[in-house]
Backbone as a chain_set.jsonl record, in Angstrom:
{"seq": "MTDRLQQLIDFLAETPDDPFLNYALATEYLKLGHVENALRYYERLVEKHPGYVGTYYHLGKLYETLDQKENAIATYEKGMHNARAKRDMHALSELQAAYRAAVEMDEDDE", "coords": {"N": [[-20.628, -1.486, -10.205], [-18.935, -4.094, -8.622], [-19.968, -7.22, -7.114], [-18.21, -8.111, -5.145], [-16.828, -5.743, -4.466], [-18.938, -4.232, -3.413], [-19.596, -5.837, -1.234], [-17.265, -5.591, 0.329], [-17.362, -2.847, 0.91], [-19.708, -2.773, 2.407], [-18.968, -4.43, 4.596], [-16.907, -2.863, 5.628], [-18.308, -0.644, 6.447], [-19.463, -1.608, 8.722], [-17.262, -2.194, 10.365], [-15.22, 0.084, 10.373], [-12.555, 0.598, 11.04], [-11.016, -1.589, 10.561], [-8.038, -2.954, 9.591], [-7.469, -4.983, 7.691], [-9.784, -5.067, 6.078], [-9.753, -2.477, 4.999], [-7.399, -2.653, 3.532], [-8.083, -4.732, 1.749], [-10.16, -3.482, 0.367], [-8.829, -1.32, -0.841], [-7.119, -2.75, -2.52], [-8.969, -4.058, -4.143], [-10.184, -1.859, -5.409], [-7.971, -0.981, -6.866], [-7.542, -3.164, -8.551], [-9.801, -2.927, -10.123], [-9.21, -0.687, -11.508], [-9.663, 1.772, -10.365], [-7.92, 4.017, -9.487], [-7.535, 6.385, -7.925], [-9.24, 5.982, -5.717], [-8.09, 3.651, -4.669], [-5.551, 4.614, -3.989], [-6.228, 6.496, -2.018], [-7.277, 4.825, 0.029], [-5.05, 3.144, 0.58], [-3.183, 5.076, 1.44], [-4.488, 6.101, 3.698], [-4.487, 3.831, 5.229], [-1.717, 3.361, 5.833], [-1.323, 5.573, 7.373], [-3.121, 5.328, 9.559], [-2.728, 2.718, 10.436], [0.135, 1.925, 10.815], [1.589, -0.365, 11.362], [0.654, -2.32, 9.72], [2.19, -3.894, 7.62], [2.142, -4.93, 4.979], [0.944, -3.115, 3.35], [2.72, -1.098, 2.575], [4.376, -1.951, 0.481], [2.568, -2.247, -1.675], [1.464, 0.325, -1.842], [3.785, 1.762, -2.421], [4.442, 0.66, -4.941], [2.211, 1.54, -6.359], [2.608, 4.303, -6.253], [4.924, 4.363, -7.832], [3.843, 3.584, -10.303], [2.3, 5.812, -10.753], [4.233, 7.575, -11.356], [5.551, 8.778, -9.222], [8.14, 8.711, -7.868], [9.699, 9.615, -5.686], [7.87, 9.591, -3.566], [7.347, 6.871, -3.575], [9.847, 5.753, -2.848], [10.166, 6.878, -0.273], [7.986, 5.67, 0.954], [8.671, 2.945, 0.826], [10.903, 3.06, 2.523], [9.719, 3.758, 5.015], [8.13, 1.514, 5.313], [10.081, -0.507, 5.497], [11.251, 0.174, 7.922], [9.061, -0.242, 9.691], [8.588, -2.958, 9.209], [10.95, -4.08, 10.172], [10.654, -3.398, 12.877], [8.503, -5.0, 13.548], [9.605, -7.39, 13.146], [9.189, -8.731, 10.764], [10.399, -10.493, 8.498], [9.953, -11.428, 5.917], [8.297, -9.466, 4.693], [10.072, -7.343, 4.981], [12.187, -8.147, 3.304], [10.931, -8.113, 0.763], [10.261, -5.386, 0.605], [12.809, -4.23, 0.703], [13.908, -5.118, -1.729], [12.172, -3.861, -3.548], [12.675, -1.22, -2.873], [15.443, -0.966, -3.511], [15.294, -1.333, -6.304], [13.715, 0.873, -7.004], [15.338, 3.013, -6.196], [17.53, 2.62, -7.874], [16.277, 3.077, -10.352], [15.644, 5.736, -9.987], [18.179, 6.87, -9.877], [19.006, 6.338, -12.461], [17.501, 8.149, -13.859], [18.753, 10.516, -13.526]], "CA": [[-19.927, -1.934, -9.021], [-18.95, -5.548, -8.517], [-20.493, -7.763, -5.857], [-17.124, -8.136, -4.157], [-16.596, -4.379, -4.019], [-20.061, -3.86, -2.557], [-19.439, -6.595, 0.014], [-16.2, -4.967, 1.119], [-17.878, -1.565, 1.39], [-20.67, -3.09, 3.469], [-18.207, -4.901, 5.761], [-16.157, -1.744, 6.172], [-19.272, 0.22, 7.131], [-19.677, -2.213, 10.047], [-16.008, -2.095, 11.126], [-14.416, 0.984, 9.528], [-11.152, 0.688, 11.426], [-10.381, -2.879, 10.338], [-6.986, -2.761, 8.592], [-7.568, -5.942, 6.592], [-10.854, -4.645, 5.165], [-9.269, -1.303, 4.264], [-6.418, -3.157, 2.573], [-8.811, -5.469, 0.716], [-10.906, -2.517, -0.445], [-7.847, -0.617, -1.672], [-6.654, -3.693, -3.53], [-10.081, -4.275, -5.081], [-10.281, -0.651, -6.229], [-6.847, -0.988, -7.796], [-7.814, -4.209, -9.54], [-10.857, -2.428, -11.009], [-8.723, 0.497, -12.204], [-10.079, 2.986, -9.651], [-6.624, 4.326, -8.885], [-7.652, 7.414, -6.881], [-9.819, 5.349, -4.524], [-7.074, 2.749, -4.13], [-4.526, 5.457, -3.381], [-6.798, 7.072, -0.799], [-7.356, 3.796, 1.069], [-3.695, 2.738, 0.965], [-2.579, 6.158, 2.22], [-5.168, 6.128, 4.997], [-4.06, 2.641, 5.963], [-0.381, 3.546, 6.417], [-1.44, 6.632, 8.378], [-3.839, 4.857, 10.75], [-2.244, 1.389, 10.828], [1.498, 1.822, 10.289], [2.11, -1.706, 11.562], [0.124, -3.237, 8.698], [3.339, -3.698, 6.725], [1.884, -5.305, 3.59], [0.457, -1.953, 2.605], [3.802, -0.244, 2.065], [4.828, -2.448, -0.823], [1.563, -1.948, -2.694], [1.396, 1.78, -1.988], [5.002, 2.165, -3.135], [4.291, 0.284, -6.354], [1.217, 2.437, -6.949], [3.314, 5.573, -6.47], [5.794, 4.2, -8.996], [2.959, 3.593, -11.473], [1.859, 7.199, -10.932], [5.462, 8.341, -11.592], [5.871, 9.513, -7.995], [9.228, 7.88, -7.347], [10.117, 10.07, -4.356], [6.885, 9.053, -2.618], [7.544, 5.415, -3.532], [11.055, 5.483, -2.068], [9.854, 7.21, 1.129], [7.053, 4.651, 1.439], [9.457, 1.729, 1.064], [11.724, 3.288, 3.714], [8.841, 3.639, 6.188], [7.726, 0.12, 5.404], [11.214, -1.29, 5.999], [11.354, 0.501, 9.351], [7.979, -0.924, 10.402], [8.788, -4.408, 9.087], [12.006, -4.424, 11.137], [10.08, -3.291, 14.221], [7.624, -6.161, 13.754], [10.422, -8.573, 12.833], [8.566, -9.4, 9.614], [11.523, -10.597, 7.567], [9.44, -11.607, 4.556], [7.913, -8.133, 4.206], [11.298, -6.552, 4.897], [12.905, -8.568, 2.104], [10.212, -7.592, -0.41], [10.401, -3.929, 0.59], [14.196, -3.905, 0.358], [14.076, -5.333, -3.169], [11.438, -2.791, -4.236], [13.415, 0.01, -2.59], [16.664, -0.957, -4.336], [14.901, -1.134, -7.703], [13.231, 2.256, -7.164], [16.482, 3.899, -6.086], [18.286, 2.474, -9.12], [15.535, 3.774, -11.419], [15.764, 7.157, -9.719], [19.539, 7.252, -10.26], [19.061, 6.28, -13.93], [16.832, 9.332, -14.392], [19.603, 11.704, -13.375]], "C": [[-20.053, -3.458, -8.917], [-19.536, -5.978, -7.168], [-19.429, -7.739, -4.761], [-16.864, -6.741, -3.606], [-17.705, -3.944, -3.064], [-19.983, -4.576, -1.213], [-18.397, -5.948, 0.919], [-16.652, -3.634, 1.701], [-18.846, -1.789, 2.55], [-19.955, -3.544, 4.746], [-17.484, -3.744, 6.437], [-17.082, -0.762, 6.897], [-19.529, -0.289, 8.555], [-18.45, -2.065, 10.941], [-15.013, -1.231, 10.353], [-12.93, 1.036, 9.864], [-10.399, -0.628, 11.221], [-9.314, -2.743, 9.248], [-7.086, -3.733, 7.42], [-8.639, -5.524, 5.595], [-10.451, -3.415, 4.358], [-8.274, -1.72, 3.19], [-7.118, -3.875, 1.416], [-9.58, -4.519, -0.2], [-9.964, -1.743, -1.369], [-7.396, -1.498, -2.824], [-7.735, -3.957, -4.576], [-10.266, -3.056, -5.987], [-9.17, -0.623, -7.272], [-7.08, -1.988, -8.917], [-8.853, -3.739, -10.572], [-10.44, -1.164, -11.77], [-9.155, 1.809, -11.583], [-8.889, 3.46, -8.813], [-6.746, 5.338, -7.743], [-8.228, 6.828, -5.593], [-8.809, 4.419, -3.866], [-6.012, 3.549, -3.377], [-5.011, 6.014, -2.05], [-6.831, 6.037, 0.33], [-5.98, 3.315, 1.509], [-3.044, 3.814, 1.84], [-3.195, 6.245, 3.619], [-4.698, 4.963, 5.861], [-2.679, 2.828, 6.582], [-0.394, 4.638, 7.485], [-2.035, 6.081, 9.682], [-3.327, 3.523, 11.29], [-0.831, 1.171, 10.299], [2.113, 0.433, 10.455], [1.585, -2.732, 10.572], [1.076, -3.174, 7.506], [3.103, -4.078, 5.267], [1.463, -4.136, 2.722], [1.578, -1.184, 1.92], [4.272, -0.671, 0.678], [3.841, -2.018, -1.918], [1.397, -0.443, -2.911], [2.617, 2.288, -2.747], [4.909, 1.857, -4.618], [3.28, 1.188, -7.056], [1.83, 3.813, -7.203], [4.232, 5.484, -7.689], [4.979, 4.263, -10.282], [2.514, 5.01, -11.805], [3.036, 8.146, -11.164], [5.777, 9.28, -10.43], [6.969, 8.745, -7.248], [9.681, 8.305, -5.958], [9.166, 9.548, -3.286], [7.056, 7.547, -2.468], [8.73, 5.073, -2.637], [10.81, 5.759, -0.583], [8.922, 6.159, 1.738], [7.782, 3.352, 1.725], [10.31, 1.88, 2.324], [10.902, 3.145, 4.994], [8.427, 2.182, 6.396], [8.84, -0.757, 5.951], [11.387, -1.06, 7.498], [10.302, -0.269, 10.156], [8.113, -2.445, 10.328], [9.876, -4.87, 10.052], [11.445, -4.426, 12.562], [9.189, -4.487, 14.542], [8.356, -7.482, 13.551], [9.775, -9.429, 11.735], [9.603, -9.449, 8.495], [11.075, -10.784, 6.122], [9.063, -10.247, 3.951], [9.153, -7.263, 4.037], [12.062, -6.875, 3.623], [12.242, -8.015, 0.833], [10.367, -6.074, -0.525], [11.816, -3.502, 0.215], [14.428, -4.053, -1.145], [13.383, -4.22, -3.96], [12.165, -1.459, -4.069], [14.657, 0.117, -3.471], [16.338, -0.687, -5.803], [14.461, 0.31, -7.938], [14.383, 3.246, -7.097], [17.334, 3.828, -7.339], [17.593, 3.194, -10.264], [15.685, 5.278, -11.235], [17.144, 7.665, -10.132], [19.698, 7.246, -11.787], [18.452, 7.52, -14.563], [17.727, 10.565, -14.352], [20.607, 11.82, -14.491]], "O": [[-21.13, -4.025, -9.099], [-19.588, -5.198, -6.217], [-19.705, -7.397, -3.611], [-16.697, -6.578, -2.397], [-17.431, -3.351, -2.021], [-20.273, -3.984, -0.173], [-18.616, -5.778, 2.118], [-16.358, -3.327, 2.857], [-18.801, -1.075, 3.552], [-20.292, -3.098, 5.843], [-17.45, -3.653, 7.664], [-16.667, -0.12, 7.862], [-19.78, 0.495, 9.47], [-18.583, -1.837, 12.143], [-14.074, -1.749, 9.749], [-12.13, 1.48, 9.04], [-9.258, -0.76, 11.665], [-9.645, -2.448, 8.099], [-6.818, -3.355, 6.279], [-8.424, -5.619, 4.386], [-10.767, -3.318, 3.173], [-8.302, -1.203, 2.073], [-6.789, -3.656, 0.25], [-9.64, -4.735, -1.41], [-10.27, -1.538, -2.543], [-7.303, -1.046, -3.966], [-7.436, -4.067, -5.765], [-10.48, -3.202, -7.19], [-9.408, -0.279, -8.429], [-6.842, -1.692, -10.088], [-8.786, -4.109, -11.744], [-11.207, -0.632, -12.573], [-9.026, 2.859, -12.212], [-8.871, 3.315, -7.59], [-6.12, 5.161, -6.697], [-7.756, 7.145, -4.501], [-8.686, 4.4, -2.641], [-5.629, 3.195, -2.262], [-4.274, 6.0, -1.064], [-6.454, 6.342, 1.461], [-5.762, 3.098, 2.701], [-2.429, 3.502, 2.859], [-2.483, 6.441, 4.605], [-4.533, 5.1, 7.073], [-2.484, 2.485, 7.748], [0.432, 4.627, 8.397], [-1.515, 6.338, 10.768], [-3.48, 3.235, 12.477], [-0.618, 0.325, 9.431], [3.065, 0.095, 9.752], [2.018, -3.885, 10.58], [0.808, -2.493, 6.516], [3.812, -3.581, 4.392], [1.611, -4.171, 1.5], [1.403, -0.678, 0.811], [4.532, 0.167, -0.186], [4.242, -1.492, -2.955], [1.211, 0.007, -4.042], [2.494, 3.149, -3.618], [5.253, 2.691, -5.455], [3.472, 1.557, -8.215], [1.596, 4.417, -8.249], [4.308, 6.421, -8.484], [5.38, 4.92, -11.242], [2.366, 5.371, -12.972], [2.867, 9.365, -11.17], [6.207, 10.416, -10.625], [6.754, 8.211, -6.159], [10.015, 7.456, -5.132], [9.604, 9.113, -2.221], [6.927, 7.007, -1.369], [8.629, 4.205, -1.77], [11.204, 4.962, 0.269], [9.063, 5.805, 2.909], [7.542, 2.721, 2.754], [10.43, 0.938, 3.107], [11.333, 2.491, 5.944], [8.383, 1.692, 7.524], [8.594, -1.645, 6.767], [11.641, -2.0, 8.25], [10.618, -0.873, 11.18], [7.784, -3.142, 11.288], [9.75, -5.922, 10.677], [11.721, -5.33, 13.349], [9.133, -4.932, 15.689], [7.792, -8.556, 13.759], [9.81, -10.659, 11.771], [9.669, -8.553, 7.654], [11.76, -10.339, 5.201], [9.464, -9.924, 2.832], [9.269, -6.528, 3.057], [12.534, -5.969, 2.936], [12.924, -7.51, -0.059], [10.577, -5.545, -1.616], [12.0, -2.523, -0.509], [15.073, -3.205, -1.762], [13.941, -3.7, -4.926], [12.256, -0.669, -5.009], [14.899, 1.148, -4.099], [17.023, 0.093, -6.464], [14.801, 0.902, -8.962], [14.409, 4.216, -7.855], [17.813, 4.854, -7.823], [18.252, 3.856, -11.066], [15.835, 6.013, -12.21], [17.266, 8.763, -10.675], [20.442, 8.058, -12.338], [18.83, 7.907, -15.668], [17.483, 11.541, -15.062], [21.398, 12.763, -14.514]]}, "num_chains": 1, "name": "protein.A"}
């Protein structure tokens, strides 16, 4: 276990509902190749903190990596909805681009 990972785990133990710490931990797990842990934290984050819009892009990309295109597309759609609600145009733009690419890939598979 890396020092950074241990630090994040320790911080999260103190404030388990902090969306940024959950996001950072998921991202660190992904960086270390611990895909199942990353997936669990990203999924928990969108469930408990749907307004934390940065998560949707990364969760969608992870679903794509895991060849779960339907989950990726649904995640991008939810993220776009939440980004619009928060008026986060930067996140919305990124999610729209990822969504379009995922839908095109899905159509290519047919």
